[in-house]
Each structure stands twice: as C-alpha cells, then as structure tokens.
XYZ file of C-alpha atoms in Angstrom:
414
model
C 153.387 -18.144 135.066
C 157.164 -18.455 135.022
C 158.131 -22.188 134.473
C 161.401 -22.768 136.019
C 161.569 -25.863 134.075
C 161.452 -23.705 130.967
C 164.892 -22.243 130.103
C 165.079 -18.734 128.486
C 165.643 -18.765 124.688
C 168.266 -15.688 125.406
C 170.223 -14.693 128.513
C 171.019 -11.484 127.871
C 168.558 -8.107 128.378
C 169.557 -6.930 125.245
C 168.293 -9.736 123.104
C 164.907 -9.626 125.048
C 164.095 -5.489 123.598
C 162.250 -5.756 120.531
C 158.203 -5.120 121.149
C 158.881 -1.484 121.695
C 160.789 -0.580 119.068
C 157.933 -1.827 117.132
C 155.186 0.053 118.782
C 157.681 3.170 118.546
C 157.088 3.021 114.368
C 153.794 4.371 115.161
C 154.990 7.385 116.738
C 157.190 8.130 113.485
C 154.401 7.927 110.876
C 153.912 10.890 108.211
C 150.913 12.202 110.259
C 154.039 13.248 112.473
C 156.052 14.614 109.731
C 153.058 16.726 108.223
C 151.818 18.060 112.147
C 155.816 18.887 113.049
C 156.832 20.291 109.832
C 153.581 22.259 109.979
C 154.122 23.530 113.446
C 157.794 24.485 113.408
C 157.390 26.187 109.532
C 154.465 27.893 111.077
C 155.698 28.635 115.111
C 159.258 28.054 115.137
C 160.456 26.356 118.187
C 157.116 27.586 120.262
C 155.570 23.769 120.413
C 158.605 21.687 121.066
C 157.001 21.295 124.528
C 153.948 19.707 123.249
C 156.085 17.003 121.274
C 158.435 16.145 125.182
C 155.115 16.554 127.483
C 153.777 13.606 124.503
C 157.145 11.741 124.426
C 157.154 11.418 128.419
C 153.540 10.316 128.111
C 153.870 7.796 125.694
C 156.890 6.277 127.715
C 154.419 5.240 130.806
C 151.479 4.847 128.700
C 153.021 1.949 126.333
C 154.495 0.887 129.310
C 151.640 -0.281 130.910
C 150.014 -1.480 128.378
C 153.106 -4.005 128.063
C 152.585 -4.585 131.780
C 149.332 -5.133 131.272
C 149.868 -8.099 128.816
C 152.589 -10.169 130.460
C 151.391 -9.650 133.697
C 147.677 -11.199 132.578
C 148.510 -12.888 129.505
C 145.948 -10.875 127.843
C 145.724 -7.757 125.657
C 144.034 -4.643 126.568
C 140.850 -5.260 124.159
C 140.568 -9.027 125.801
C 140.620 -7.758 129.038
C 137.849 -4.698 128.097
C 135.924 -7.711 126.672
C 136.256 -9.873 129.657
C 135.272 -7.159 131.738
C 131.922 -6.322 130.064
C 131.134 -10.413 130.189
C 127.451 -10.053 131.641
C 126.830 -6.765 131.372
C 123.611 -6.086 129.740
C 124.802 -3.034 127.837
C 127.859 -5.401 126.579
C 126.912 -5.639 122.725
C 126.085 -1.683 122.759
C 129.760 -1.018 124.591
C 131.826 -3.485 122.307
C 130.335 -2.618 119.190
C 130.922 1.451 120.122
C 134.568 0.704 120.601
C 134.518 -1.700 117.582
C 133.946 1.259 115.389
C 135.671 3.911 116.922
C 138.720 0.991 116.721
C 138.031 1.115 112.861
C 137.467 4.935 113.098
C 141.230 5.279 114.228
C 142.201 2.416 111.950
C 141.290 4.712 109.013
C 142.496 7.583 110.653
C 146.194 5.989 110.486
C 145.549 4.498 107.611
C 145.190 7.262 105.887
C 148.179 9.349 107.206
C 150.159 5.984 106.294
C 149.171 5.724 102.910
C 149.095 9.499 102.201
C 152.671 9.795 103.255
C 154.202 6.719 101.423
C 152.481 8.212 98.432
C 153.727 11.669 98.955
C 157.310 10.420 99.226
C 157.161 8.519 96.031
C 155.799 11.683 94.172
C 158.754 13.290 95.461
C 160.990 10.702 94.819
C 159.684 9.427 91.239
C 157.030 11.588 90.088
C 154.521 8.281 90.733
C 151.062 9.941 90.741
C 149.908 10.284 94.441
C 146.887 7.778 93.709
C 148.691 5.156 92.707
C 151.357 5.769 94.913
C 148.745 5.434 97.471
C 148.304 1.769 96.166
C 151.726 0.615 95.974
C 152.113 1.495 99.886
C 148.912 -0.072 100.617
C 149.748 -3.609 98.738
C 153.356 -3.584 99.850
C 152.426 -3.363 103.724
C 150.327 -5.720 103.131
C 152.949 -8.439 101.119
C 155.994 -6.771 104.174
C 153.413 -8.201 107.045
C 152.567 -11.582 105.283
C 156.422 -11.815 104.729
C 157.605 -10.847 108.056
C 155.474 -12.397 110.600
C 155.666 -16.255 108.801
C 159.149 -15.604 109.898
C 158.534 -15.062 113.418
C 158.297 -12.773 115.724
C 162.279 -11.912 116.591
C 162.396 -11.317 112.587
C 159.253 -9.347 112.355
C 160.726 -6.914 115.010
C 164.351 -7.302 113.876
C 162.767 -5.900 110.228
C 160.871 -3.070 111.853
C 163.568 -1.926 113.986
C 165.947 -1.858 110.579
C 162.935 0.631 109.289
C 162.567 2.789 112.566
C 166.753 3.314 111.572
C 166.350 4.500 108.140
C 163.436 6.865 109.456
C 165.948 8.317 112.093
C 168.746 8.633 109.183
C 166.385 10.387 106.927
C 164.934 12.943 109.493
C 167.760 13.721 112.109
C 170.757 13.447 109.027
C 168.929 16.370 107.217
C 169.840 18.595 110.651
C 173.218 18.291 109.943
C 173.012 20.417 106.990
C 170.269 22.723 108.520
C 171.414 22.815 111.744
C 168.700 24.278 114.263
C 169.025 27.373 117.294
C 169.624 25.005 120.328
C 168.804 28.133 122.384
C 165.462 29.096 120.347
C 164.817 24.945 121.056
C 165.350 25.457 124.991
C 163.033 28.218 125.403
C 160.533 25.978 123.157
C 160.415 23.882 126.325
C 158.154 25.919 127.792
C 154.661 25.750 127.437
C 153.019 28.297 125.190
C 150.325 28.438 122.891
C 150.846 31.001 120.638
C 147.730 31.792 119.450
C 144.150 30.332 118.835
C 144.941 29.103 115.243
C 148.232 26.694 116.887
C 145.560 24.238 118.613
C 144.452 22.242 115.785
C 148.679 21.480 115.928
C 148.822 21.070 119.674
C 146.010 18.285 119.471
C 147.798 16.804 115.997
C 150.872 16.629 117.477
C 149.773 14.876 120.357
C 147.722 12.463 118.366
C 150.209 11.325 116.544
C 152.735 11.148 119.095
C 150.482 8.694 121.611
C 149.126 6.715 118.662
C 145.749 5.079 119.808
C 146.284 1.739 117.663
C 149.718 1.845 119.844
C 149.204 1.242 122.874
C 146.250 -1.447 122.388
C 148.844 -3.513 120.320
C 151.592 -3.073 122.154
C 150.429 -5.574 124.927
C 149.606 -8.303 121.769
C 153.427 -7.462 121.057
C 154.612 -8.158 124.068
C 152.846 -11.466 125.025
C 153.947 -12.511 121.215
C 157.264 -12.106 122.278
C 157.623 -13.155 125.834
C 154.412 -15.159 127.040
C 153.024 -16.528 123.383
C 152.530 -20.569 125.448
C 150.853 -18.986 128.040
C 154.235 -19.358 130.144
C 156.682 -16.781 130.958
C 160.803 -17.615 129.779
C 162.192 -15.520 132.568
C 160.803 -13.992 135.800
C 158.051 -12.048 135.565
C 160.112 -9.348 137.917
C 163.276 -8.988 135.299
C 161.068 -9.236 132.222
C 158.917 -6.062 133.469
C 162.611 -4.204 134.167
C 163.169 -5.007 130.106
C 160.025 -3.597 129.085
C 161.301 -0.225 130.862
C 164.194 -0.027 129.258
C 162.589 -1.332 125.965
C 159.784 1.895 126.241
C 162.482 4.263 127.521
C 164.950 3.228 124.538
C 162.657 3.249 121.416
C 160.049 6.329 122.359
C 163.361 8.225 123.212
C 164.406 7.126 120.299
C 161.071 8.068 118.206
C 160.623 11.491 120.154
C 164.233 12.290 119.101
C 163.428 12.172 115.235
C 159.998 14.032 116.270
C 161.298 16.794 117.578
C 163.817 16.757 114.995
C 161.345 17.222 112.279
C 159.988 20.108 114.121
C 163.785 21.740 114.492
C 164.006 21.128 110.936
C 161.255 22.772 109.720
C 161.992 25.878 112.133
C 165.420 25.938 110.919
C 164.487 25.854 107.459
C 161.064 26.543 106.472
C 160.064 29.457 108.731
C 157.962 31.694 106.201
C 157.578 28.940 103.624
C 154.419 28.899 101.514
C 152.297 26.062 100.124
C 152.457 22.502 101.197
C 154.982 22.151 104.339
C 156.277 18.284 102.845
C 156.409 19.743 99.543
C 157.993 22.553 100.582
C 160.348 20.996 102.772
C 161.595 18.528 100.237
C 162.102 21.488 97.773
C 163.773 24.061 100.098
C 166.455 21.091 101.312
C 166.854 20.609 97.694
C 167.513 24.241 96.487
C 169.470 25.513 99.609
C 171.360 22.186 100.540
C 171.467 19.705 97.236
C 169.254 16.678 95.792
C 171.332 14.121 97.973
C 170.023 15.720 101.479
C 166.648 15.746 99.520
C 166.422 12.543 99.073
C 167.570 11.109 102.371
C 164.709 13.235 103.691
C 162.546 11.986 100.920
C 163.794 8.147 102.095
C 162.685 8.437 105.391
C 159.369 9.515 104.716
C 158.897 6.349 102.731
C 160.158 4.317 105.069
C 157.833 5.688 108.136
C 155.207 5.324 105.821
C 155.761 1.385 104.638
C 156.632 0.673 108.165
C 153.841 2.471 109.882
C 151.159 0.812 107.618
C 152.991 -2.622 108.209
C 152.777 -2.157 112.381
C 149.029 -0.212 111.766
C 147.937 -3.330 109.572
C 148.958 -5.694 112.290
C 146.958 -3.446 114.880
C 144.370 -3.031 113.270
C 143.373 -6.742 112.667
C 144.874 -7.327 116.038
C 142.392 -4.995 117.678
C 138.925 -6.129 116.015
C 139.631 -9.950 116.760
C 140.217 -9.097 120.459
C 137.760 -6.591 120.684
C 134.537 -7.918 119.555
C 135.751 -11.728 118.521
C 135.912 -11.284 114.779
C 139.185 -11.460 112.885
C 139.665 -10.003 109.714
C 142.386 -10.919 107.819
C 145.074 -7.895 107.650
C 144.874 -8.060 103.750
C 140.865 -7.606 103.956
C 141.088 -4.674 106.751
C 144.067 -2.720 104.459
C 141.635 -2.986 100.806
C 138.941 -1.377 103.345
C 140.569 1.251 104.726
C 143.117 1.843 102.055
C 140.277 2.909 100.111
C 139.354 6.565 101.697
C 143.471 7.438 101.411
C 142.949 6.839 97.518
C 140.001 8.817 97.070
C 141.368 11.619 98.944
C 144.516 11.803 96.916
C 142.241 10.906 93.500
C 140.422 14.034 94.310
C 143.702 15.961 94.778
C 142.564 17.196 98.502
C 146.541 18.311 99.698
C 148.734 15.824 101.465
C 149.560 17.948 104.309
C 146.499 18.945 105.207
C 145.046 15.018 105.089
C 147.996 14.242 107.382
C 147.415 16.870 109.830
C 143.734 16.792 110.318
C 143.918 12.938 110.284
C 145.922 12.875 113.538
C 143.589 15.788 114.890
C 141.189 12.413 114.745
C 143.675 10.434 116.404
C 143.936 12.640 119.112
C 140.108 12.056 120.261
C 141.320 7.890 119.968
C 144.128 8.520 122.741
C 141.830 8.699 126.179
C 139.092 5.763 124.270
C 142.687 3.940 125.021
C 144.137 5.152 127.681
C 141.385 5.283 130.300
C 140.527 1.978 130.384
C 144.554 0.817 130.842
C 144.728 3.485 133.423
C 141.626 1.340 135.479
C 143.305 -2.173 134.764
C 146.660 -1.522 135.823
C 145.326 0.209 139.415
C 143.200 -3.032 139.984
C 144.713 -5.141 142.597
C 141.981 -7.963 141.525
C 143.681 -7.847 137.827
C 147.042 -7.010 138.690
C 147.361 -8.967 142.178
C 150.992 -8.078 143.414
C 151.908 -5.870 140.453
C 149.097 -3.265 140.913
C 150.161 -0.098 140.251
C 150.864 2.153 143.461
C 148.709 4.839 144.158
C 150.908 7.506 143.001
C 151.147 6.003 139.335
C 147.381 5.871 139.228
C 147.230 9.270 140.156
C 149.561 10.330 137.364
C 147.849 7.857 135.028
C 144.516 9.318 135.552
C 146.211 12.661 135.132
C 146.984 12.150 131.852
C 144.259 10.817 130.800
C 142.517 14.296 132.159
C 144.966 15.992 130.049
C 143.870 14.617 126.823
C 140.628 14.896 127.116
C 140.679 18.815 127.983
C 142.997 19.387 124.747
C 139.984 16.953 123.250
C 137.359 19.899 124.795
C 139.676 22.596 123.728
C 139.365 21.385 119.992
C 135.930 20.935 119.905
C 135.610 24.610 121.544
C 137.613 25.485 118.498
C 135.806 24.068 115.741
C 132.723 25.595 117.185
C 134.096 28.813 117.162
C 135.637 29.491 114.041
C-alpha cells in the first residue's frame, strides 16, 4: 500500500531503474555467448530472428513478473506456495518444482562457471578447473560484498558489469563490422535445417533465463516495497518498471545479437571450439587488444551472471518450499558439476550450449504459472491484466513449450 505519509527516497524516474538491469545480467551469461557464437559461425545471420522473437518475450515476461511483486508484495514462488496452501498434492507439487528450481540452478551454474573459466584460460592460461573455482568463490565473496551494502549499491555494481559486457561484445564489431543487409533478412524466420534446433531452443533458453524471471519480482519488492509499503504510487512505479524492462533487455538483446553478428562476420567456416576460435581469429585478423576486450567481457558476464544466479538461486528455494540455503552453501553444491566437467576436459562450448538447451525446458515451469497470476482479478484486483495480454501471455507460453516438443522430437530421432 502506498503511504502518503511516506515520502519517496528519490523524485526522479531515473533514480528509481535499477531491478532490471539486474535481471538483464542473466540474459548476457556465456551460455549466450557459446549458443550465438555457435549459431552465427555455423548459420550466418539465419537465427537472428530467434534471438528478437526472445528479446520481445523477455521484455513482457520480466515485466510481469515485476508487476507481479509490487502489486502483491510477494514473489512468484510465494505466491505458487500460497496457492497450493491446502491442497493435498501440495508437498508432491512444491517439492517437483523445488528440484527442477535446483535443476536450472545447475544448469546456469554451470554455463556461469564454465564461461568465467574459459575467459581466464584465454586471458592467463589459468587451467579451466581451477579457473572454474576462482569464478565460483569470487561470486560468492562479490554477493556477500555487495548486498551488505544495500540494494541501490548491489544494482549500481551489477549495472557497472552489464557495461563492461556490452564494451567487450558490441566494441569487437567495430573492427569486424557485420552485413546489415545479410542481418535484415535474418529477421525472418527460418530454420535452416534439422541440425539448427538444438540452437533455436539454446538460444531461447538463455535469452528468457528461468532463474530470471522468478527473481526478478524478489528484485523489485527489494527495491521498491522491502517495509511492506510502497514510496510512490503504485500507478507511476509500474510505468518505471516498463521503462526499466524495455531499457536493460534492449540493452541485453543488443549485445546478444551482437555476438551472433560477430561470429557471422568473422567466424563463418571456423573449426573447433566457437569461444576458442573466436578469441583466436579476433586475435590473428584484428590484434591481441580487440582480443582481449572480447576476452574481458566474457569474464565479466560470467562473474556477474553467477553473482545475480547465486542470489536467485537461494532466493528461489527459500520462497519455494520454505528452506533457505545460504548462497555460499547453494554455489559449493552446484559449483561442483562445472568443475568436474572441465576436470574431465568435456569442451567449453559444447557444456555452454547444451546447458541452456536445459534451460530452455525451465522457461514455461516459469512462465505459466506468472501468465495465471497476473490474469487473476482475485490476485491482481484492479491491475489484472486485460484479456488481450493474457491471450498473448498464454501464447507464449504455447510457444515454448512446442520448441520444448520439437527438441525432444529431435533427440529421439537422431
């Protein structure tokens, strides 16, 4: 409830952005560098569609999930819990979602750690195990450091990392500039054949990041409704969120597609590991300094991502099934499959990729149930969605879920 009483802590709209911007880290994470590289080295500028039709989903999607939270004062795993109060099949529900939550959780986890590790091989030579380590402990020590400071700091901090990602990924097109005509044409949806939909549903998985949109309406009470009471009008803050979501994913699906341009620009035909191969074509063909601005931002969507996915992570458990773990506890659990993957020298790329191929099957286990809460007048009173947004909420959700069929039809064909 908005407390008149209660004056704002800032005036101006600007000063209230922030929870998206941190959500948006998410949708830069090196499961999206391996799954765009991949696809443009591989297709050229066929799949840029997939990575806008994901970009304009994500915008409503983490909208209403931001909706959602200030409008209710709860986030989207309280208000699945509160609806299954009484249910007999309750524990059976809660606990299913509990583990698929931690499913996901090691999903991004692993694309996280996998990446962070990749760029310091790159960078230093660090062996990819132990670079998978020194990710995992640093998110950890970032999170500790950053939220005892509050939460303007915390997103101030992200926000400062979702900038060096964009510097590393969209400054390497100005030396490998891509066909803005080829890019166009890429706007319309083709699959190009059979093999490409193992990318489709990777790109899409990490571009509408599960862990996401269930934190981003924790983010958003944190910031604006953390008492219980709202600073400004309920009205005006919702506006905000808009142009919060519109700002950052715009931002976010900028530097996606850009890795995707990139890699059509300059890796069409390349062999071998697409990071790898990126990182040493830029080198040979443009110079070390390029390299390592690309090589940057891969380590910082990789630190950053694990801080936010850390956060989520823990954040989703305690609200989901009432027991918190401590984000230092969940990161030594789910750190540990990253390690063994890179300890048994399975290749980067291909961890990244099929990781978010997981994520992918996350996205409607998230989506669905915000699609039924914000079209229920009983939760959402006045702010209800219409029936037109329910419609294209639902449609999305449908969407998903056949690209979900379409890979399972895949696997069981090949």
């Amino acid at each position: 409830m908005y407390s008149p009483g209660h004056r704002p802590r800032v005036g101006a709209g600007w000063a209230l952005l922030g929870p998206a911007f941190v959500a948006s880290v998410a949708y830069v994470d090196p499961g999206n560098v391996a799954a765009n590289l991949t696809a443009g080295s591989r297709y050229g500028y066929a799949l840029v569609w997939v990575l806008a039709g994901a970009s304009l989903m994500a915008m409503l999607i983490q909208y209403q999930s931001a909706k959602l939270g200030l409008v209710t004062g709860r986030t989207l795993p309280q208000v699945m819990r509160a609806k299954l109060e009484g249910k007999p099949w309750r524990g059976v529900v809660s606990a299913g979602y509990g583990v698929q939550a931690f499913v996901i959780a090691v999903a991004t986890d692993v694309a996280e750690v996998v990446g962070g590790a990749l760029a310091l091989h790159l960078m230093f030579g660090t062996p990819l195990w132990l670079g998978g380590v020194i990710v995992g402990v640093v998110s950890v020590v970032l999170l500790w450091a950053l939220r005892t400071h509050g939460e303007r700091t915390f997103e101030l901090a992200i926000t400062a990392v979702l900038a060096i990602i964009c510097a590393g990924f969209l400054g390497a097109l100005w030396w490998a500039p891509p066909d803005w005509r080829a890019t166009t044409a890429g706007l319309v949806p083709s699959v190009p054949d059979a093999d490409a939909w193992p990318l489709v549903a990777a790109m899409l998985g990490a571009t509408v990041m599960p862990h996401a949109i269930y934190l981003h309406s924790a983010l958003a009470i944190d910031r604006h409704r953390r008492d219980g009471r709202l600073d400004i009008p309920l009205r005006r803050l919702l506006r905000i969120q808009k142009a919060d979501v519109l700002l950052a994913l715009l931002l976010a699906g900028s530097v996606n597609i850009g890795m995707l341009l990139l890699a059509a620009a300059a890796l069409r035909g390349e062999a071998g590991d697409t990071i790898e191969a990126a990182f040493a074509t830029i080198s040979d063909r443009v110079g070390s300094v390029p390299a390592l601005v690309f090589a940057i931002g891969l380590l910082a969507s990789g630190v950053g991502s694990a801080v936010v996915g850390t956060h989520a992570g823990s954040r989703i458990l305690k609200d989901m099934i009432g027991m918190p773990i401590a984000p230092t506890v969940r990161r030594v659990i789910t750190i540990g499959p990253a390690v063994l993957l890179l300890t048994l020298g399975v290749a980067p790329t291909q961890v990244l990729v099929w990781s978010q191929v997981v994520l992918s099957f996350g996205v409607a286990l998230a989506a669905a149930p915000l699609a039924d809460f914000t079209g229920d007048r009983r939760l959402m009173g006045e702010f209800v969605d219409p029936v037109w947004k329910r419609v294209l909420n639902w449609t999305i959700v449908g969407t998903i879920v056949a690209l979900n069929l379409v890979m399972v039809h895949w696997t069981l064909t090949q």
